[in-house]
Amino acid sequence: MGSQPSVRILNIDMMGTPGHEVFHLFPTLPKELRLQIWETAVPRERLIHISLKLHQGRRYELATAEPRYLERNALRKPISGERYRAVAEGQQLNSKFLRVNSEARCVALAFYRVHIPVYLSGPKLTERTTLFFNPENDFLHIKAEAPIRETLIDFLWDLKAYDPKDIGLLKLAIDLEGFCANDLEHLRRSDLFLIRQRKALVDTLSQLKEVWFLNLQSPRWVHKQPVEPIVTQIRPSGVFPVAGGSPTLERVGADPRHGLEQALERVYMGDIDPREILFRWRRLLRTWEIDYEDGQVDYRVLFAVTPERHRRTWRIKQLDQAMEFLTLEEEPIGPVLPAQSQIGQAHRCMAAIGFWLFPVESIGQIREGEKLADMDFYPGRVLDMREHWPELICSKLSGL
């Protein structure tokens, strides 16, 4: 008999094991019942990564570009034009129910009502295709090239233009690069010559319901947590969630895994201070005079370890990829004494592919002030998060 793998993954327990059962009587059910089943099965929560880039050949020709907002889409609404291209990360973003049968496709098209043109990234950039998007369920993690008025602002306008309900974006994910890699923080009302551009930004910021501040850390930072000199450096495989490459998410609730309390006592924030993201966000809202009602926006800090090992970065979308990476993670960094190895085995926690969500108050207070120089942000903070038990989000893995 072959030995069982030592790695246990919570995603398997939460989402079950592969099955091949077929309900042969499904086509004979009344149509109303079949539609109710599809409507229950279709909704999924996703985290979609979008990069907004200036079109090739247009980067230095913006001054001579044709007038904007003259073209109309299938909904007969004006769209911004061709100054940017939206690149969505991944090859399997759209719901599988679009490909099952006509009934399922009809339900999926109605649920994912925003049909916006994008390119899909992968081994090579795809031809232009359609992203089917639901504002109430999907988070967008947006990275935009400068100038913002030619990329992000136009995209926010188009997102509303392709929405039959004229809503657009409700759930946003943003990281420090989202502020520092472009001119978003320096944008002022006078920089947006068109009233519709100002409206696109202000309306979107004003209507947000959820915002995630992303703090993804390399293992080389996580494993540099302060340790007692006598303790051997064993990788914390199965403690910190490992970021998955699948957009589809499953909310677990409070992380149910045993053995977390010791890890939560010393959570290493890595090479950035996540308070800086929150500081920049609040300053952006003040610049644009965005004032939320109490409880309107649910803020969370997202924390996960990026899957890196042996100078390779994994994009974990499948169960076998997760098993391969986590098996490598079981290897110790330094020498391991037999007694310490047994202790590590005894306290091993189930692995999770996904991420933690912490409330923003868990990362500490932010001083008053408008200048970054007035803040006390610094890398390498170690926080006791036991009073802020995280919500666990699992990534959907193919093969489950």
Short mmCIF file of C-alpha atoms in Angstrom, two decimals:
data_model
loop_
_atom_site.label_atom_id
_atom_site.label_comp_id
_atom_site.label_asym_id
_atom_site.label_seq_id
_atom_site.Cartn_x
_atom_site.Cartn_y
_atom_site.Cartn_z
CA MET A 1 0.00 0.00 0.00
CA GLY A 2 1.27 3.48 -0.87
CA SER A 3 1.69 5.96 1.93
CA GLN A 4 -0.94 8.66 2.25
CA PRO A 5 0.21 12.21 1.51
CA SER A 6 1.07 14.13 4.67
CA VAL A 7 -0.54 17.34 3.40
CA ARG A 8 -4.20 17.90 4.27
CA ILE A 9 -6.08 20.71 2.52
CA LEU A 10 -9.18 22.31 3.98
CA ASN A 11 -10.47 23.12 0.49
CA ILE A 12 -11.09 19.40 -0.05
CA ASP A 13 -13.22 19.13 3.09
CA MET A 14 -15.15 22.31 2.30
CA MET A 15 -15.86 21.58 -1.36
CA GLY A 16 -15.96 17.81 -1.38
CA THR A 17 -14.18 15.25 -3.51
CA PRO A 18 -14.67 14.67 -7.24
CA GLY A 19 -17.88 12.91 -8.11
CA HIS A 20 -19.37 11.56 -11.32
CA GLU A 21 -23.00 11.09 -10.33
CA VAL A 22 -25.55 11.96 -13.00
CA PHE A 23 -29.16 12.83 -12.24
CA HIS A 24 -30.74 11.32 -15.33
CA LEU A 25 -34.26 12.52 -14.46
CA PHE A 26 -33.29 16.19 -14.43
CA PRO A 27 -34.55 16.88 -18.01
CA THR A 28 -37.98 15.52 -17.05
CA LEU A 29 -38.45 17.95 -14.18
CA PRO A 30 -40.87 20.85 -14.74
CA LYS A 31 -39.13 23.78 -16.42
CA GLU A 32 -39.90 26.10 -13.49
CA LEU A 33 -38.12 23.71 -11.12
CA ARG A 34 -35.14 23.33 -13.45
CA LEU A 35 -34.79 27.10 -13.68
CA GLN A 36 -34.89 27.40 -9.89
CA ILE A 37 -32.07 24.84 -9.66
CA TRP A 38 -29.98 26.76 -12.20
CA GLU A 39 -30.65 30.04 -10.38
CA THR A 40 -29.39 28.46 -7.16
CA ALA A 41 -26.31 26.93 -8.77
CA VAL A 42 -25.11 29.86 -10.91
CA PRO A 43 -24.21 32.56 -8.31
CA ARG A 44 -20.56 32.51 -7.25
CA GLU A 45 -18.32 35.09 -5.61
CA ARG A 46 -15.16 35.92 -7.54
CA LEU A 47 -12.03 38.04 -7.18
CA ILE A 48 -11.13 39.19 -10.69
CA HIS A 49 -7.79 40.83 -11.44
CA ILE A 50 -7.98 43.52 -14.13
CA SER A 51 -5.06 45.44 -15.65
CA LEU A 52 -5.89 48.62 -17.57
CA LYS A 53 -3.28 49.50 -20.17
CA LEU A 54 -3.01 52.14 -22.85
CA HIS A 55 -3.53 50.65 -26.28
CA GLN A 56 -0.42 49.67 -28.22
CA GLY A 57 0.50 52.45 -30.61
CA ARG A 58 -1.65 54.97 -28.71
CA ARG A 59 0.66 55.61 -25.78
CA TYR A 60 2.27 58.62 -27.45
CA GLU A 61 -0.63 59.59 -29.70
CA LEU A 62 -3.29 60.59 -27.17
CA ALA A 63 -3.22 64.23 -28.25
CA THR A 64 -4.29 63.31 -31.77
CA ALA A 65 -6.81 60.61 -30.82
CA GLU A 66 -10.35 60.79 -32.15
CA PRO A 67 -13.11 62.34 -30.00
CA ARG A 68 -14.30 60.10 -27.21
CA TYR A 69 -17.70 58.90 -26.03
CA LEU A 70 -19.13 58.94 -29.54
CA GLU A 71 -19.37 55.15 -29.98
CA ARG A 72 -22.38 53.31 -28.53
CA ASN A 73 -22.62 49.73 -27.30
CA ALA A 74 -25.40 47.16 -27.77
CA LEU A 75 -27.37 48.85 -24.97
CA ARG A 76 -27.25 52.09 -27.00
CA LYS A 77 -25.17 53.79 -24.29
CA PRO A 78 -22.08 55.88 -25.11
CA ILE A 79 -18.75 54.22 -24.29
CA SER A 80 -15.34 55.80 -23.89
CA GLY A 81 -13.67 54.50 -27.03
CA GLU A 82 -10.38 52.72 -27.70
CA ARG A 83 -7.81 54.50 -25.55
CA TYR A 84 -7.28 51.62 -23.12
CA ARG A 85 -7.55 47.87 -23.09
CA ALA A 86 -8.74 45.85 -20.11
CA VAL A 87 -6.77 42.64 -19.53
CA ALA A 88 -8.40 40.12 -17.19
CA GLU A 89 -6.13 37.59 -15.50
CA GLY A 90 -6.90 33.96 -16.25
CA GLN A 91 -8.34 31.79 -18.99
CA GLN A 92 -11.40 30.38 -17.19
CA LEU A 93 -13.05 33.44 -15.68
CA ASN A 94 -16.53 33.04 -17.06
CA SER A 95 -19.10 30.73 -15.51
CA LYS A 96 -19.14 27.13 -16.71
CA PHE A 97 -22.95 27.36 -16.78
CA LEU A 98 -22.61 29.45 -19.93
CA ARG A 99 -21.58 26.21 -21.66
CA VAL A 100 -23.92 23.60 -20.15
CA ASN A 101 -27.13 24.05 -22.14
CA SER A 102 -29.45 26.80 -23.33
CA GLU A 103 -31.42 26.96 -20.06
CA ALA A 104 -28.33 27.27 -17.90
CA ARG A 105 -26.78 29.78 -20.29
CA CYS A 106 -29.89 31.95 -20.21
CA VAL A 107 -29.85 32.02 -16.39
CA ALA A 108 -26.09 32.71 -16.30
CA LEU A 109 -26.35 35.56 -18.83
CA ALA A 110 -29.09 37.17 -16.76
CA PHE A 111 -27.10 36.84 -13.52
CA TYR A 112 -23.82 38.03 -15.05
CA ARG A 113 -25.62 40.92 -16.69
CA VAL A 114 -22.57 43.13 -17.41
CA HIS A 115 -21.00 41.94 -20.67
CA ILE A 116 -17.87 44.02 -21.10
CA PRO A 117 -15.12 43.47 -23.70
CA VAL A 118 -11.71 42.45 -22.31
CA TYR A 119 -8.59 40.53 -23.23
CA LEU A 120 -7.65 37.44 -21.23
CA SER A 121 -4.07 36.95 -20.08
CA GLY A 122 -2.38 33.57 -20.17
CA PRO A 123 0.50 31.98 -22.06
CA LYS A 124 -0.31 34.63 -24.65
CA LEU A 125 -2.81 37.47 -24.81
CA THR A 126 -6.14 36.35 -26.23
CA GLU A 127 -8.16 38.07 -28.85
CA ARG A 128 -10.80 40.41 -27.52
CA THR A 129 -13.52 38.52 -25.71
CA THR A 130 -16.32 39.20 -23.22
CA LEU A 131 -16.18 39.19 -19.44
CA PHE A 132 -19.53 38.32 -17.89
CA PHE A 133 -19.65 40.24 -14.62
CA ASN A 134 -22.04 40.63 -11.68
CA PRO A 135 -21.52 43.82 -9.61
CA GLU A 136 -23.25 42.43 -6.52
CA ASN A 137 -21.08 39.28 -6.34
CA ASP A 138 -17.75 40.02 -8.03
CA PHE A 139 -14.77 41.92 -6.62
CA LEU A 140 -12.48 43.71 -9.06
CA HIS A 141 -8.80 44.11 -8.23
CA ILE A 142 -7.81 46.90 -10.61
CA LYS A 143 -4.32 47.99 -11.64
CA ALA A 144 -4.26 50.92 -14.05
CA GLU A 145 -1.55 52.60 -16.07
CA ALA A 146 -1.11 56.36 -16.01
CA PRO A 147 -2.67 58.64 -17.01
CA ILE A 148 -5.63 57.49 -14.93
CA ARG A 149 -8.05 59.70 -16.88
CA GLU A 150 -7.33 57.58 -19.97
CA THR A 151 -7.56 54.17 -18.28
CA LEU A 152 -9.30 53.84 -14.90
CA ILE A 153 -11.79 56.68 -15.35
CA ASP A 154 -12.83 55.44 -18.79
CA PHE A 155 -13.12 51.87 -17.50
CA LEU A 156 -15.39 52.93 -14.63
CA TRP A 157 -17.57 54.78 -17.13
CA ASP A 158 -17.71 51.77 -19.45
CA LEU A 159 -18.51 49.39 -16.59
CA LYS A 160 -21.69 51.39 -15.97
CA ALA A 161 -22.41 51.69 -19.69
CA TYR A 162 -22.38 47.91 -20.12
CA ASP A 163 -24.62 47.38 -17.07
CA PRO A 164 -28.35 47.31 -17.93
CA LYS A 165 -28.98 48.58 -14.38
CA ASP A 166 -26.38 51.36 -14.75
CA ILE A 167 -24.61 50.38 -11.52
CA GLY A 168 -21.07 49.33 -12.42
CA LEU A 169 -18.64 48.66 -9.57
CA LEU A 170 -19.72 47.87 -6.01
CA LYS A 171 -16.89 45.69 -4.69
CA LEU A 172 -13.28 46.84 -5.01
CA ALA A 173 -9.95 45.24 -4.09
CA ILE A 174 -6.88 47.48 -4.01
CA ASP A 175 -3.24 47.14 -2.99
CA LEU A 176 -0.40 49.61 -2.48
CA GLU A 177 0.62 49.33 -6.13
CA GLY A 178 -2.87 50.50 -7.07
CA PHE A 179 -1.96 53.87 -5.56
CA CYS A 180 1.75 54.10 -6.29
CA ALA A 181 2.00 52.79 -9.88
CA ASN A 182 -0.03 55.62 -11.44
CA ASP A 183 -1.24 59.16 -10.85
CA LEU A 184 -4.45 58.32 -8.98
CA GLU A 185 -3.40 60.10 -5.78
CA HIS A 186 -2.43 63.25 -7.68
CA LEU A 187 -5.62 63.45 -9.74
CA ARG A 188 -7.77 66.52 -9.14
CA ARG A 189 -11.15 67.63 -10.49
CA SER A 190 -9.43 70.14 -12.76
CA ASP A 191 -7.57 67.26 -14.44
CA LEU A 192 -10.84 65.78 -15.69
CA PHE A 193 -12.09 68.08 -18.40
CA LEU A 194 -15.30 66.15 -19.07
CA ILE A 195 -18.12 66.26 -16.53
CA ARG A 196 -18.96 62.64 -17.32
CA GLN A 197 -15.45 61.60 -16.28
CA ARG A 198 -15.77 63.30 -12.90
CA LYS A 199 -19.17 61.72 -12.48
CA ALA A 200 -17.82 58.25 -13.30
CA LEU A 201 -15.21 58.45 -10.54
CA VAL A 202 -17.31 60.18 -7.88
CA ASP A 203 -20.38 58.01 -8.45
CA THR A 204 -18.31 54.83 -8.30
CA LEU A 205 -16.48 55.79 -5.11
CA SER A 206 -19.76 56.93 -3.52
CA GLN A 207 -21.63 53.69 -4.13
CA LEU A 208 -19.05 51.11 -3.02
CA LYS A 209 -20.31 48.42 -0.64
CA GLU A 210 -17.16 46.41 0.08
CA VAL A 211 -13.44 47.25 -0.14
CA TRP A 212 -10.60 44.77 0.38
CA PHE A 213 -7.08 46.04 1.05
CA LEU A 214 -4.73 43.39 -0.34
CA ASN A 215 -1.61 42.39 1.60
CA LEU A 216 -0.03 39.45 -0.23
CA GLN A 217 3.33 38.46 1.20
CA SER A 218 6.21 36.44 -0.16
CA PRO A 219 7.15 33.37 1.93
CA ARG A 220 10.62 34.84 2.41
CA TRP A 221 8.97 37.53 4.56
CA VAL A 222 6.51 35.34 6.40
CA HIS A 223 9.22 32.91 7.42
CA LYS A 224 11.36 35.69 8.90
CA GLN A 225 9.05 36.06 11.85
CA PRO A 226 10.94 36.56 15.12
CA VAL A 227 11.50 33.16 16.74
CA GLU A 228 13.18 31.96 19.88
CA PRO A 229 16.81 31.03 19.16
CA ILE A 230 16.27 27.38 20.11
CA VAL A 231 13.30 26.88 17.81
CA THR A 232 14.12 25.32 14.45
CA GLN A 233 13.00 27.14 11.31
CA ILE A 234 10.15 24.98 10.04
CA ARG A 235 7.98 26.43 7.31
CA PRO A 236 4.47 27.33 8.57
CA SER A 237 2.82 25.23 5.88
CA GLY A 238 -0.89 24.99 6.49
CA VAL A 239 -1.04 27.94 8.90
CA PHE A 240 -1.10 31.02 6.68
CA PRO A 241 -3.49 30.71 3.72
CA VAL A 242 -1.71 30.30 0.39
CA ALA A 243 -3.04 32.58 -2.36
CA GLY A 244 -4.87 30.65 -5.05
CA GLY A 245 -4.96 31.41 -8.76
CA SER A 246 -8.65 30.69 -9.25
CA PRO A 247 -11.05 33.64 -9.27
CA THR A 248 -13.93 31.65 -7.74
CA LEU A 249 -14.22 31.92 -3.97
CA GLU A 250 -16.01 30.10 -1.18
CA ARG A 251 -16.63 31.89 2.12
CA VAL A 252 -15.98 29.57 5.05
CA GLY A 253 -16.67 31.99 7.90
CA ALA A 254 -14.40 32.18 10.94
CA ASP A 255 -11.34 30.04 10.17
CA PRO A 256 -12.30 26.66 11.71
CA ARG A 257 -8.86 25.05 11.64
CA HIS A 258 -7.34 23.81 14.87
CA GLY A 259 -3.93 25.10 15.90
CA LEU A 260 -4.30 28.69 14.65
CA GLU A 261 -4.12 30.54 17.95
CA GLN A 262 -0.35 30.24 18.23
CA ALA A 263 0.13 31.50 14.65
CA LEU A 264 -2.28 34.42 15.17
CA GLU A 265 -0.24 35.55 18.17
CA ARG A 266 2.53 36.71 15.83
CA VAL A 267 1.25 37.60 12.36
CA TYR A 268 4.03 39.17 10.31
CA MET A 269 2.87 42.03 8.07
CA GLY A 270 5.83 41.73 5.70
CA ASP A 271 7.61 44.34 3.64
CA ILE A 272 4.82 46.93 3.78
CA ASP A 273 2.69 48.37 6.54
CA PRO A 274 -0.94 47.69 5.52
CA ARG A 275 -1.98 50.86 7.34
CA GLU A 276 -0.38 52.79 4.49
CA ILE A 277 -2.94 51.41 2.02
CA LEU A 278 -5.78 52.49 4.30
CA PHE A 279 -4.18 55.92 4.82
CA ARG A 280 -3.89 56.51 1.08
CA TRP A 281 -7.46 55.33 0.56
CA ARG A 282 -8.87 57.73 3.15
CA ARG A 283 -6.88 60.59 1.66
CA LEU A 284 -8.32 59.77 -1.78
CA LEU A 285 -11.85 59.92 -0.37
CA ARG A 286 -11.17 63.31 1.23
CA THR A 287 -9.77 64.66 -2.04
CA TRP A 288 -12.98 63.75 -3.86
CA GLU A 289 -15.25 64.68 -0.94
CA ILE A 290 -16.68 61.19 -0.56
CA ASP A 291 -18.59 60.83 2.71
CA TYR A 292 -20.09 57.43 3.49
CA GLU A 293 -22.99 56.77 5.78
CA ASP A 294 -22.14 54.68 8.84
CA GLY A 295 -21.92 51.02 7.88
CA GLN A 296 -22.24 51.63 4.14
CA VAL A 297 -18.85 50.14 3.27
CA ASP A 298 -17.50 46.89 4.70
CA TYR A 299 -13.70 47.21 4.87
CA ARG A 300 -11.42 44.20 5.20
CA VAL A 301 -7.67 43.57 5.06
CA LEU A 302 -6.86 40.55 2.90
CA PHE A 303 -3.82 38.52 3.93
CA ALA A 304 -2.23 35.53 2.18
CA VAL A 305 1.16 34.07 1.29
CA THR A 306 2.11 34.02 -2.38
CA PRO A 307 3.04 30.48 -3.49
CA GLU A 308 6.79 30.76 -4.18
CA ARG A 309 9.41 28.04 -3.84
CA HIS A 310 12.75 27.34 -5.52
CA ARG A 311 12.55 30.64 -7.45
CA ARG A 312 9.26 29.60 -8.97
CA THR A 313 5.84 31.15 -8.45
CA TRP A 314 2.86 28.81 -8.63
CA ARG A 315 -0.56 29.78 -9.95
CA ILE A 316 -2.56 27.30 -7.93
CA LYS A 317 -5.80 26.58 -9.76
CA GLN A 318 -5.88 22.79 -9.55
CA LEU A 319 -5.76 20.31 -6.69
CA ASP A 320 -2.60 18.60 -7.98
CA GLN A 321 -0.81 21.98 -8.14
CA ALA A 322 -1.79 22.67 -4.54
CA MET A 323 -0.52 19.26 -3.42
CA GLU A 324 2.78 19.73 -5.26
CA PHE A 325 3.45 23.14 -3.74
CA LEU A 326 2.39 22.24 -0.21
CA THR A 327 4.49 19.07 -0.29
CA LEU A 328 7.54 21.21 -1.10
CA GLU A 329 6.55 23.58 1.68
CA GLU A 330 6.82 20.71 4.15
CA GLU A 331 10.59 20.75 3.66
CA PRO A 332 12.34 22.54 6.57
CA ILE A 333 14.38 25.68 6.00
CA GLY A 334 17.12 24.68 8.41
CA PRO A 335 18.24 21.62 10.36
CA VAL A 336 15.48 19.89 12.29
CA LEU A 337 16.05 17.97 15.49
CA PRO A 338 14.02 14.72 15.75
CA ALA A 339 12.14 15.88 18.84
CA GLN A 340 11.24 19.20 17.23
CA SER A 341 10.11 17.44 14.07
CA GLN A 342 7.68 15.36 16.14
CA ILE A 343 6.35 18.52 17.78
CA GLY A 344 5.82 20.08 14.36
CA GLN A 345 3.93 17.01 13.14
CA ALA A 346 1.74 16.98 16.26
CA HIS A 347 0.73 20.64 15.86
CA ARG A 348 0.38 20.66 12.09
CA CYS A 349 -2.63 22.58 10.87
CA MET A 350 -4.65 21.80 7.77
CA ALA A 351 -3.52 23.84 4.77
CA ALA A 352 -5.86 26.29 3.07
CA ILE A 353 -5.67 27.70 -0.45
CA GLY A 354 -7.24 31.13 -0.26
CA PHE A 355 -6.81 34.03 2.14
CA TRP A 356 -7.74 35.58 5.45
CA LEU A 357 -9.93 38.64 5.91
CA PHE A 358 -9.26 40.78 8.98
CA PRO A 359 -11.22 43.87 10.12
CA VAL A 360 -9.29 47.08 9.47
CA GLU A 361 -9.08 47.90 13.18
CA SER A 362 -6.86 44.83 13.60
CA ILE A 363 -3.89 46.54 11.88
CA GLY A 364 -3.70 49.45 14.31
CA GLN A 365 -4.46 53.14 14.51
CA ILE A 366 -3.51 55.79 11.94
CA ARG A 367 -2.36 59.23 13.01
CA GLU A 368 -4.10 62.40 11.91
CA GLY A 369 -2.51 64.19 8.98
CA GLU A 370 -2.37 64.46 5.21
CA LYS A 371 1.33 63.77 4.62
CA LEU A 372 2.88 60.33 4.52
CA ALA A 373 5.93 61.75 6.33
CA ASP A 374 3.74 62.45 9.37
CA MET A 375 2.79 58.79 9.71
CA ASP A 376 4.56 56.09 11.73
CA PHE A 377 4.33 53.36 9.09
CA TYR A 378 7.18 50.86 8.91
CA PRO A 379 7.77 47.39 7.43
CA GLY A 380 8.24 44.26 9.48
CA ARG A 381 5.43 44.78 12.00
CA VAL A 382 4.39 41.73 14.00
CA LEU A 383 0.83 41.87 15.32
CA ASP A 384 -1.15 39.79 17.78
CA MET A 385 -4.38 39.06 15.88
CA ARG A 386 -5.97 36.64 18.35
CA GLU A 387 -8.68 39.16 19.24
CA HIS A 388 -9.53 39.55 15.54
CA TRP A 389 -10.06 35.95 14.44
CA PRO A 390 -9.96 35.97 10.63
CA GLU A 391 -12.63 35.01 8.16
CA LEU A 392 -11.31 32.33 5.81
CA ILE A 393 -11.99 32.47 2.08
CA CYS A 394 -11.15 29.33 0.08
CA SER A 395 -10.25 29.36 -3.61
CA LYS A 396 -12.07 26.94 -5.89
CA LEU A 397 -9.65 24.28 -7.12
CA SER A 398 -10.21 22.31 -10.31
CA GLY A 399 -10.29 18.60 -9.59
CA LEU A 400 -12.65 18.99 -6.65
#
